[in-house]
Amino acid sequence: MYSQQTKRNTVIYLFILLWVIAVPAIAYISSIDAKFSIALFAAIIGLGFAVVSAINFRLGYYFYIVISFIIHVPERMAKTTMPVGVVMDLFLLLVLAGAIFDKKNKEKSNVEFFKDPLLLVLYLYTAYMLIQVFNPSMYSIQGWFIFIRVYIRNFLFLFITMKVLTGWNDIYKFFKFWLALTTAAALYGCLQQAVGLLPFERAYIAMNPDKFKTVMIQGRARIFSFMADPAAFGVLMACSTIICIVLLTAKQAVISFPKKLILIFMIIVHILALGYSGTRTAYVMLPVGLLLFFLVNLHNRNTLIAAAIFTFGMLALLFGPFYSNPTIIRFRTAFMGSQDESLNLRDVNRHGIQPYMYSHPIGGGVMTVGNDGVTYNPGHRLAGLQPDSGYLRAVLELGWIGLIIVCLYTYMGVHYAVKNYFREEHEVNKLLLIGIAAVLYAILVAQYAQEAAGLVESSIFLNAILGISIKVKYNLSKSK
């Protein structure tokens, strides 16, 4: 009891001390340099969160997710580039340290870390990534170090998820938190669409040519909320919409009518935000993910009703008399790819690079494709080539051997989720598990047209639900 009270007092004193130092410091620096004051304010707040995370790693786990979502806002406000990745790495290491030295939970995990098939494939992929440092096709290993740093971050997050989410109650809390966070992002996205981007957001985009090209299309801004870019925003809106629609089909005895009204509100907001993001890959993710859910639950009356409503809505958007709305027009192009010149150009590029795939079984090396290749491996055959596909990037950088490992890993993730669904008996648990399977399948398909799984925000959700799938396999229901 004494130690817990001491910890609380320590946290309170640290926060008070930080604010006593921060308020006059920020006020003084603001009068000299506004940009630096924003950076200082963010650093002080981040330091406070870091201290709390080291003391309570479960709370730090959720702090890490929030910070990963909103960390680009201070960067835009300061109108300068910040070491975002380094901040995330340090924060996650603090959470990991808190998990390692946590004395409260001495219960050993029942996960077979060295026998589980999914984890064994992950270890194989990790070893393959480490071996890539010796890839003779790479001109520089600088890009490899950066890639490995990001990969290790995702690797650690997966295992921390299994440490944090120890029972179904923890999983319920996670999904409540996640849907609340994405709903906040969706509401902010709708606000951006209604009133336009804020001045600091417009200024940041204007000073960054790459951002300008991805955000501004045909004179219209693609909405990105407080996330990194419209693609990450759209992918997460699609994932959360799938989860909400799946939960909406539950019986009223399981999920009450007032809660279903909240879910309906979330669905509306998420779908609007999804449309405003202008991410065509995310448009396709929604029906693809729900298709898996509908096929598995055709025996359920609520599922049939939801499928009928969703199908009617899709047909109305695709063939209804809506000819002036730019959001609906862009939505239609996602399902009528043959009429889109950019998609046809991507197919031409893919066919043109196929001889390289066949002649390089271990690929050209990580960070050699697209803009990354121009930055870290200038002059490389793949530098500047835009893959526009997670699978194409994998086969170009890692070769067809690496692509096989990637496909095996993604298949195992969907397999675990579907198998867990049929093993579970509780309805809410079953819906969450089939929702996970639907999201994984949607991301698997989306990887063909976009690097959907490689985005920072989507990779966080992907590794979280993979961690949940692994825990559920090992009789998680017994620990409820």
XYZ file of C-alpha atoms in Angstrom:
480
model
C 0.000 0.000 0.000
C 2.805 2.339 0.881
C 4.616 1.685 -2.377
C 1.464 2.375 -4.413
C 0.873 5.666 -2.587
C 4.508 6.581 -3.095
C 4.183 5.948 -6.823
C 1.086 8.135 -7.037
C 2.755 10.953 -5.123
C 5.837 10.694 -7.337
C 3.720 11.062 -10.473
C 1.804 14.033 -9.015
C 4.999 15.803 -7.929
C 6.610 15.259 -11.324
C 3.605 16.710 -13.136
C 3.513 19.727 -10.833
C 7.245 20.295 -11.295
C 6.944 19.999 -15.070
C 4.136 22.525 -15.225
C 5.899 24.943 -12.852
C 8.862 24.878 -15.228
C 6.827 24.698 -18.427
C 4.412 27.631 -18.028
C 6.959 30.453 -17.693
C 9.396 28.754 -20.089
C 6.799 28.394 -22.846
C 5.519 31.936 -22.282
C 9.039 33.356 -22.587
C 10.048 31.267 -25.605
C 6.751 32.004 -27.386
C 7.650 35.659 -27.412
C 10.897 34.765 -29.193
C 10.132 31.727 -31.352
C 6.595 30.320 -31.694
C 7.768 27.160 -33.471
C 10.201 26.234 -30.743
C 7.578 26.873 -28.062
C 5.262 24.320 -29.685
C 8.071 21.790 -29.793
C 8.943 22.514 -26.143
C 5.320 22.174 -25.059
C 5.017 18.827 -26.872
C 8.281 17.636 -25.307
C 7.151 18.495 -21.764
C 3.774 16.814 -22.209
C 5.494 13.807 -23.752
C 7.896 13.606 -20.824
C 4.981 13.511 -18.409
C 3.325 10.707 -20.371
C 6.646 8.855 -20.497
C 7.017 8.919 -16.713
C 3.477 7.590 -16.251
C 4.112 4.889 -18.869
C 7.211 3.660 -17.103
C 5.238 3.342 -13.850
C 2.054 1.868 -15.385
C 2.865 0.108 -18.653
C -0.792 -0.764 -19.380
C -1.726 2.896 -19.304
C 1.426 3.630 -21.289
C 0.285 1.164 -23.941
C -2.794 3.288 -24.609
C -0.771 6.498 -24.365
C 1.495 5.125 -27.077
C -1.452 4.510 -29.413
C -2.839 8.013 -28.842
C 0.535 9.661 -29.326
C 1.109 7.664 -32.520
C -2.169 9.085 -33.836
C -1.703 12.743 -32.917
C 2.070 13.146 -33.024
C 1.917 14.807 -36.448
C -0.244 17.681 -35.150
C 2.627 19.470 -33.304
C 4.760 18.917 -36.413
C 2.180 20.699 -38.575
C 1.715 23.481 -36.042
C 5.466 24.078 -35.885
C 5.671 23.903 -39.722
C 8.812 21.841 -39.509
C 9.936 18.207 -39.600
C 10.295 16.515 -36.223
C 11.909 13.162 -35.302
C 8.515 11.469 -35.002
C 9.873 7.923 -35.323
C 12.503 8.442 -32.646
C 9.876 9.743 -30.214
C 7.691 6.691 -30.809
C 10.659 4.342 -30.370
C 11.689 5.867 -27.058
C 8.129 5.881 -25.766
C 7.594 2.225 -26.663
C 10.870 1.267 -24.996
C 9.637 2.884 -21.777
C 6.400 0.890 -22.000
C 8.439 -2.266 -22.614
C 10.636 -1.525 -19.602
C 7.518 -1.060 -17.474
C 6.170 -4.413 -18.678
C 9.443 -6.222 -17.987
C 9.845 -4.855 -14.463
C 6.180 -5.058 -13.515
C 5.912 -6.864 -10.173
C 2.115 -6.995 -9.899
C 1.463 -9.693 -12.452
C 3.720 -12.691 -11.862
C 1.466 -15.078 -13.763
C 3.276 -16.766 -16.625
C 1.826 -16.502 -20.099
C 0.399 -19.705 -21.534
C 1.373 -18.688 -25.072
C 3.847 -21.147 -26.581
C 6.253 -18.532 -27.901
C 8.638 -21.066 -29.432
C 6.042 -23.489 -30.790
C 3.199 -21.335 -32.051
C 3.054 -21.563 -35.901
C 2.199 -17.897 -36.425
C 5.026 -16.740 -34.175
C 7.436 -19.172 -35.841
C 6.617 -17.620 -39.223
C 7.171 -14.197 -37.648
C 10.584 -15.304 -36.348
C 11.441 -16.639 -39.810
C 10.479 -13.320 -41.361
C 12.547 -11.472 -38.742
C 15.596 -13.608 -39.497
C 15.077 -13.031 -43.219
C 14.937 -9.272 -42.635
C 18.195 -9.396 -40.654
C 19.888 -11.383 -43.413
C 18.872 -8.688 -45.886
C 21.709 -6.513 -44.571
C 23.989 -8.694 -46.723
C 21.868 -8.271 -49.866
C 24.427 -7.496 -52.623
C 21.901 -5.465 -54.622
C 21.689 -2.723 -51.984
C 23.928 0.289 -52.485
C 23.706 1.415 -48.846
C 22.697 -0.140 -45.525
C 21.464 3.156 -44.079
C 17.950 2.465 -45.306
C 18.134 -1.053 -43.868
C 18.862 0.315 -40.387
C 15.865 2.647 -40.574
C 13.591 -0.138 -41.810
C 14.743 -2.545 -39.093
C 14.150 0.085 -36.424
C 10.526 0.474 -37.544
C 10.123 -3.294 -37.851
C 11.416 -3.872 -34.315
C 8.948 -1.258 -33.070
C 6.038 -3.202 -34.579
C 7.535 -6.493 -33.369
C 7.705 -5.247 -29.781
C 4.209 -3.770 -29.936
C 2.792 -7.194 -30.858
C 4.323 -8.820 -27.789
C 3.387 -5.930 -25.489
C -0.211 -6.340 -26.685
C -0.157 -9.964 -25.520
C 1.185 -8.775 -22.165
C -1.423 -6.015 -21.718
C -4.542 -7.839 -22.965
C -4.642 -10.783 -20.591
C -8.396 -11.515 -20.613
C -11.656 -10.766 -22.371
C -12.291 -7.771 -20.128
C -9.020 -6.262 -21.329
C -10.016 -6.943 -24.937
C -13.385 -5.237 -24.390
C -11.581 -2.200 -22.992
C -9.233 -2.148 -25.966
C -12.025 -2.123 -28.542
C -13.985 0.521 -26.603
C -10.869 2.657 -26.483
C -10.081 2.035 -30.151
C -13.573 2.895 -31.396
C -13.667 6.006 -29.201
C -10.324 7.129 -30.625
C -11.262 6.492 -34.262
C -14.641 8.169 -33.707
C -12.815 11.254 -32.448
C -10.626 11.110 -35.554
C -13.711 10.711 -37.764
C -15.460 13.685 -36.137
C -12.391 15.847 -36.643
C -12.229 14.681 -40.253
C -15.861 15.644 -40.799
C -15.091 19.029 -39.239
C -12.195 19.495 -41.682
C -14.548 18.713 -44.553
C -17.206 21.129 -43.269
C -15.032 24.163 -42.499
C -11.895 23.335 -44.458
C -8.371 22.604 -43.284
C -7.098 24.823 -40.498
C -4.549 27.520 -41.437
C -1.569 25.661 -39.949
C -2.599 22.490 -41.815
C -2.847 24.335 -45.135
C 0.501 26.026 -44.532
C 2.219 22.716 -43.744
C 0.824 21.038 -46.856
C 1.763 23.994 -49.038
C 5.400 23.878 -47.905
C 5.680 20.112 -48.506
C 5.366 19.157 -52.214
C 4.948 15.419 -51.531
C 2.142 16.051 -49.059
C 0.514 18.505 -51.442
C 0.392 15.895 -54.226
C -1.265 13.287 -52.018
C -3.716 15.638 -50.288
C -4.840 17.890 -53.140
C -6.537 16.045 -56.019
C -8.405 17.938 -58.746
C -8.588 21.027 -56.576
C -10.151 19.155 -53.661
C -8.457 18.353 -50.360
C -8.459 14.766 -49.156
C -9.198 14.730 -45.448
C -6.629 13.249 -43.053
C -7.928 14.286 -39.593
C -5.029 14.337 -37.089
C -3.303 11.347 -38.681
C -0.258 11.185 -40.939
C -2.023 11.259 -44.310
C -5.381 10.524 -46.013
C -4.380 6.926 -46.802
C -3.789 6.020 -43.140
C -6.974 7.835 -42.161
C -9.085 6.060 -44.784
C -7.738 2.593 -43.965
C -8.483 2.975 -40.253
C -11.956 4.357 -40.955
C -12.695 1.260 -43.027
C -11.374 -1.083 -40.307
C -13.392 0.558 -37.536
C -16.539 0.676 -39.686
C -16.285 -3.092 -40.210
C -15.998 -3.671 -36.448
C -18.993 -1.414 -35.721
C -21.219 -3.050 -38.355
C -20.303 -6.517 -37.091
C -21.178 -5.551 -33.491
C -24.448 -3.986 -34.650
C -25.737 -7.424 -35.708
C -25.660 -8.718 -32.136
C -28.903 -9.657 -30.412
C -30.512 -6.937 -28.329
C -30.122 -9.090 -25.231
C -26.352 -8.981 -25.759
C -25.915 -5.371 -26.913
C -28.713 -3.086 -25.704
C -30.663 -0.722 -27.955
C -29.012 2.477 -26.576
C -25.586 0.988 -27.301
C -26.721 0.095 -30.813
C -27.751 3.718 -31.339
C -24.200 4.710 -30.402
C -22.874 2.138 -32.879
C -25.141 3.517 -35.624
C -23.832 7.027 -34.914
C -20.252 5.728 -35.089
C -20.963 3.942 -38.381
C -22.414 7.084 -39.970
C -19.503 9.249 -38.834
C -16.901 6.693 -39.894
C -18.453 6.192 -43.344
C -18.604 9.948 -43.932
C -14.967 10.302 -42.868
C -14.035 7.340 -45.060
C -15.619 9.044 -48.049
C -13.912 12.373 -47.342
C -10.496 10.690 -47.093
C -10.610 9.941 -50.824
C -8.766 6.637 -50.251
C -10.084 4.309 -52.945
C -8.362 1.269 -51.475
C -10.230 1.866 -48.212
C -13.501 2.081 -50.153
C -12.877 -1.449 -51.416
C -11.827 -2.710 -47.969
C -15.282 -2.108 -46.529
C -17.336 -4.467 -48.783
C -14.495 -7.009 -48.967
C -14.197 -7.289 -45.187
C -17.962 -7.419 -44.667
C -18.298 -10.079 -47.374
C -16.318 -12.503 -45.213
C -18.493 -11.669 -42.221
C -21.737 -12.072 -44.172
C -20.656 -15.433 -45.593
C -19.816 -16.819 -42.163
C -23.038 -15.550 -40.545
C -25.694 -16.187 -43.187
C -27.669 -18.189 -40.620
C -28.133 -15.049 -38.481
C -31.270 -12.958 -39.160
C -29.618 -9.672 -38.124
C -26.706 -10.421 -40.434
C -29.060 -10.902 -43.385
C -30.772 -7.583 -42.612
C -27.412 -5.807 -42.355
C -26.258 -7.423 -45.620
C -29.421 -6.303 -47.423
C -29.122 -2.715 -46.153
C -25.422 -2.562 -47.000
C -25.969 -3.993 -50.498
C -28.759 -1.503 -51.184
C -26.546 1.366 -50.020
C -23.659 0.222 -52.225
C -25.901 -0.068 -55.288
C -27.356 3.378 -54.624
C -23.892 4.942 -54.445
C -22.633 3.127 -57.541
C -25.641 3.563 -59.821
C -27.779 6.273 -58.208
C -28.370 9.681 -59.844
C -25.454 11.388 -58.086
C -23.276 13.064 -60.701
C -21.942 16.236 -59.072
C -20.647 15.012 -55.719
C -16.826 14.566 -56.008
C -16.713 12.111 -53.098
C -19.229 9.760 -54.724
C -17.502 10.105 -58.103
C -14.162 9.070 -56.563
C -15.895 6.237 -54.710
C -17.207 4.886 -58.011
C -13.762 4.888 -59.607
C -12.585 2.440 -56.916
C -14.983 -0.170 -58.295
C -14.634 0.750 -61.963
C -10.856 0.523 -62.250
C -10.828 -0.122 -65.988
C -11.995 3.448 -66.493
C -9.218 4.923 -64.335
C -6.021 5.795 -66.202
C -3.887 5.814 -63.061
C -4.860 2.216 -62.269
C -4.097 1.152 -65.825
C -0.689 2.832 -65.578
C 0.034 0.856 -62.388
C -0.659 -2.402 -64.213
C 1.737 -1.391 -66.989
C 4.461 -0.636 -64.426
C 3.927 -4.010 -62.749
C 4.277 -5.934 -65.980
C 7.385 -3.945 -66.908
C 9.213 -4.850 -63.709
C 8.367 -8.581 -63.729
C 11.715 -9.673 -65.283
C 13.488 -8.072 -62.309
C 11.347 -10.099 -59.887
C 12.238 -13.391 -61.554
C 15.979 -12.635 -61.654
C 16.256 -11.512 -57.993
C 14.925 -14.233 -55.648
C 15.973 -12.252 -52.545
C 14.997 -8.897 -54.033
C 16.818 -5.644 -54.474
C 17.075 -4.911 -50.740
C 14.917 -2.995 -48.290
C 14.304 0.720 -48.868
C 15.314 0.523 -52.536
C 11.871 1.105 -54.085
C 10.121 4.420 -54.756
C 11.048 7.577 -52.901
C 12.865 5.526 -50.254
C 15.146 4.191 -52.978
C 15.861 7.715 -54.226
C 16.759 8.784 -50.679
C 18.785 5.805 -49.443
C 19.840 3.969 -52.628
C 20.105 6.590 -55.375
C 20.846 5.123 -58.770
C 19.319 1.749 -57.912
C 17.223 0.027 -60.579
C 14.168 0.243 -58.313
C 14.735 3.805 -57.069
C 11.832 6.036 -58.052
C 9.606 3.135 -59.104
C 6.292 3.578 -57.279
C 5.001 0.126 -56.268
C 1.505 1.236 -55.151
C 1.133 -2.221 -53.635
C 2.344 -3.873 -50.479
C 2.893 -7.166 -52.260
C 4.759 -5.544 -55.145
C 7.048 -3.734 -52.717
C 7.655 -6.999 -50.859
C 8.572 -8.960 -53.988
C 10.813 -6.173 -55.303
C 12.671 -5.527 -52.048
C 12.624 -9.032 -50.540
C 12.259 -11.205 -53.646
C 9.753 -13.963 -54.230
C 11.161 -15.803 -51.209
C 10.240 -12.882 -48.977
C 6.833 -12.573 -50.648
C 6.054 -16.202 -49.824
C 6.870 -15.576 -46.147
C 4.729 -12.405 -46.114
C 1.757 -14.215 -47.696
C 2.124 -17.117 -45.279
C 2.129 -14.741 -42.304
C -0.989 -12.888 -43.471
C -2.784 -16.160 -44.200
C -1.948 -17.466 -40.721
C -3.394 -14.314 -39.167
C -6.757 -14.743 -40.930
C -6.709 -18.491 -40.205
C -6.228 -17.887 -36.473
C -9.066 -15.354 -36.325
C -11.553 -17.568 -38.187
C -10.623 -20.667 -36.173
C -10.976 -18.732 -32.913
C -14.431 -17.592 -34.026
C -15.680 -21.155 -34.401
C -14.157 -22.193 -31.059
C -15.783 -19.371 -29.068
C -19.329 -19.604 -27.686
C -20.069 -16.159 -26.208
C -21.799 -13.991 -28.840
C -19.910 -10.736 -28.268
C -16.626 -12.624 -28.266
C -17.587 -14.382 -31.496
C -18.511 -11.073 -33.145
C -15.240 -9.455 -32.108
C -13.290 -12.424 -33.444
C -15.091 -12.515 -36.795
C -14.671 -8.737 -36.928
C -10.924 -9.244 -36.505
C -10.980 -11.844 -39.284
C -12.915 -9.475 -41.558
C -10.454 -6.622 -40.919
C -7.452 -8.873 -41.529
C -8.970 -10.130 -44.772
C -9.767 -6.574 -45.880
C -6.156 -5.490 -45.228
C -4.894 -8.607 -47.014
C -6.869 -7.641 -50.142
C -6.018 -3.935 -49.804
C -2.313 -4.775 -49.907
C -2.721 -5.531 -53.606
C -3.548 -1.899 -54.431
C -1.789 -0.036 -51.621
C 0.705 -0.475 -48.801
C -2.181 -0.589 -46.341
C -0.412 -2.666 -43.672
C 2.772 -0.594 -43.709
C 1.224 2.685 -42.570
C 2.062 3.634 -38.975
C -1.508 3.813 -37.695
C -2.761 0.741 -39.538
C 0.271 -1.320 -38.465
C -0.556 -0.532 -34.832
C -4.106 -1.865 -35.223
C -2.916 -4.820 -37.289
C -0.374 -5.930 -34.690
C -2.883 -5.376 -31.888
C -5.521 -7.668 -33.426
C -2.863 -10.239 -34.318
C -1.770 -10.229 -30.680
C -5.397 -10.721 -29.635
C -5.783 -13.623 -32.079
C -2.738 -15.366 -30.616
C -3.923 -14.892 -27.018
C -7.423 -16.162 -27.806
C -5.990 -19.325 -29.320
C -4.498 -20.261 -25.961
C -7.777 -20.585 -24.080
C -8.117 -16.899 -23.271
C -11.765 -17.444 -22.398
C -10.675 -19.334 -19.272
C -9.013 -16.221 -17.880
C -12.132 -14.086 -18.133
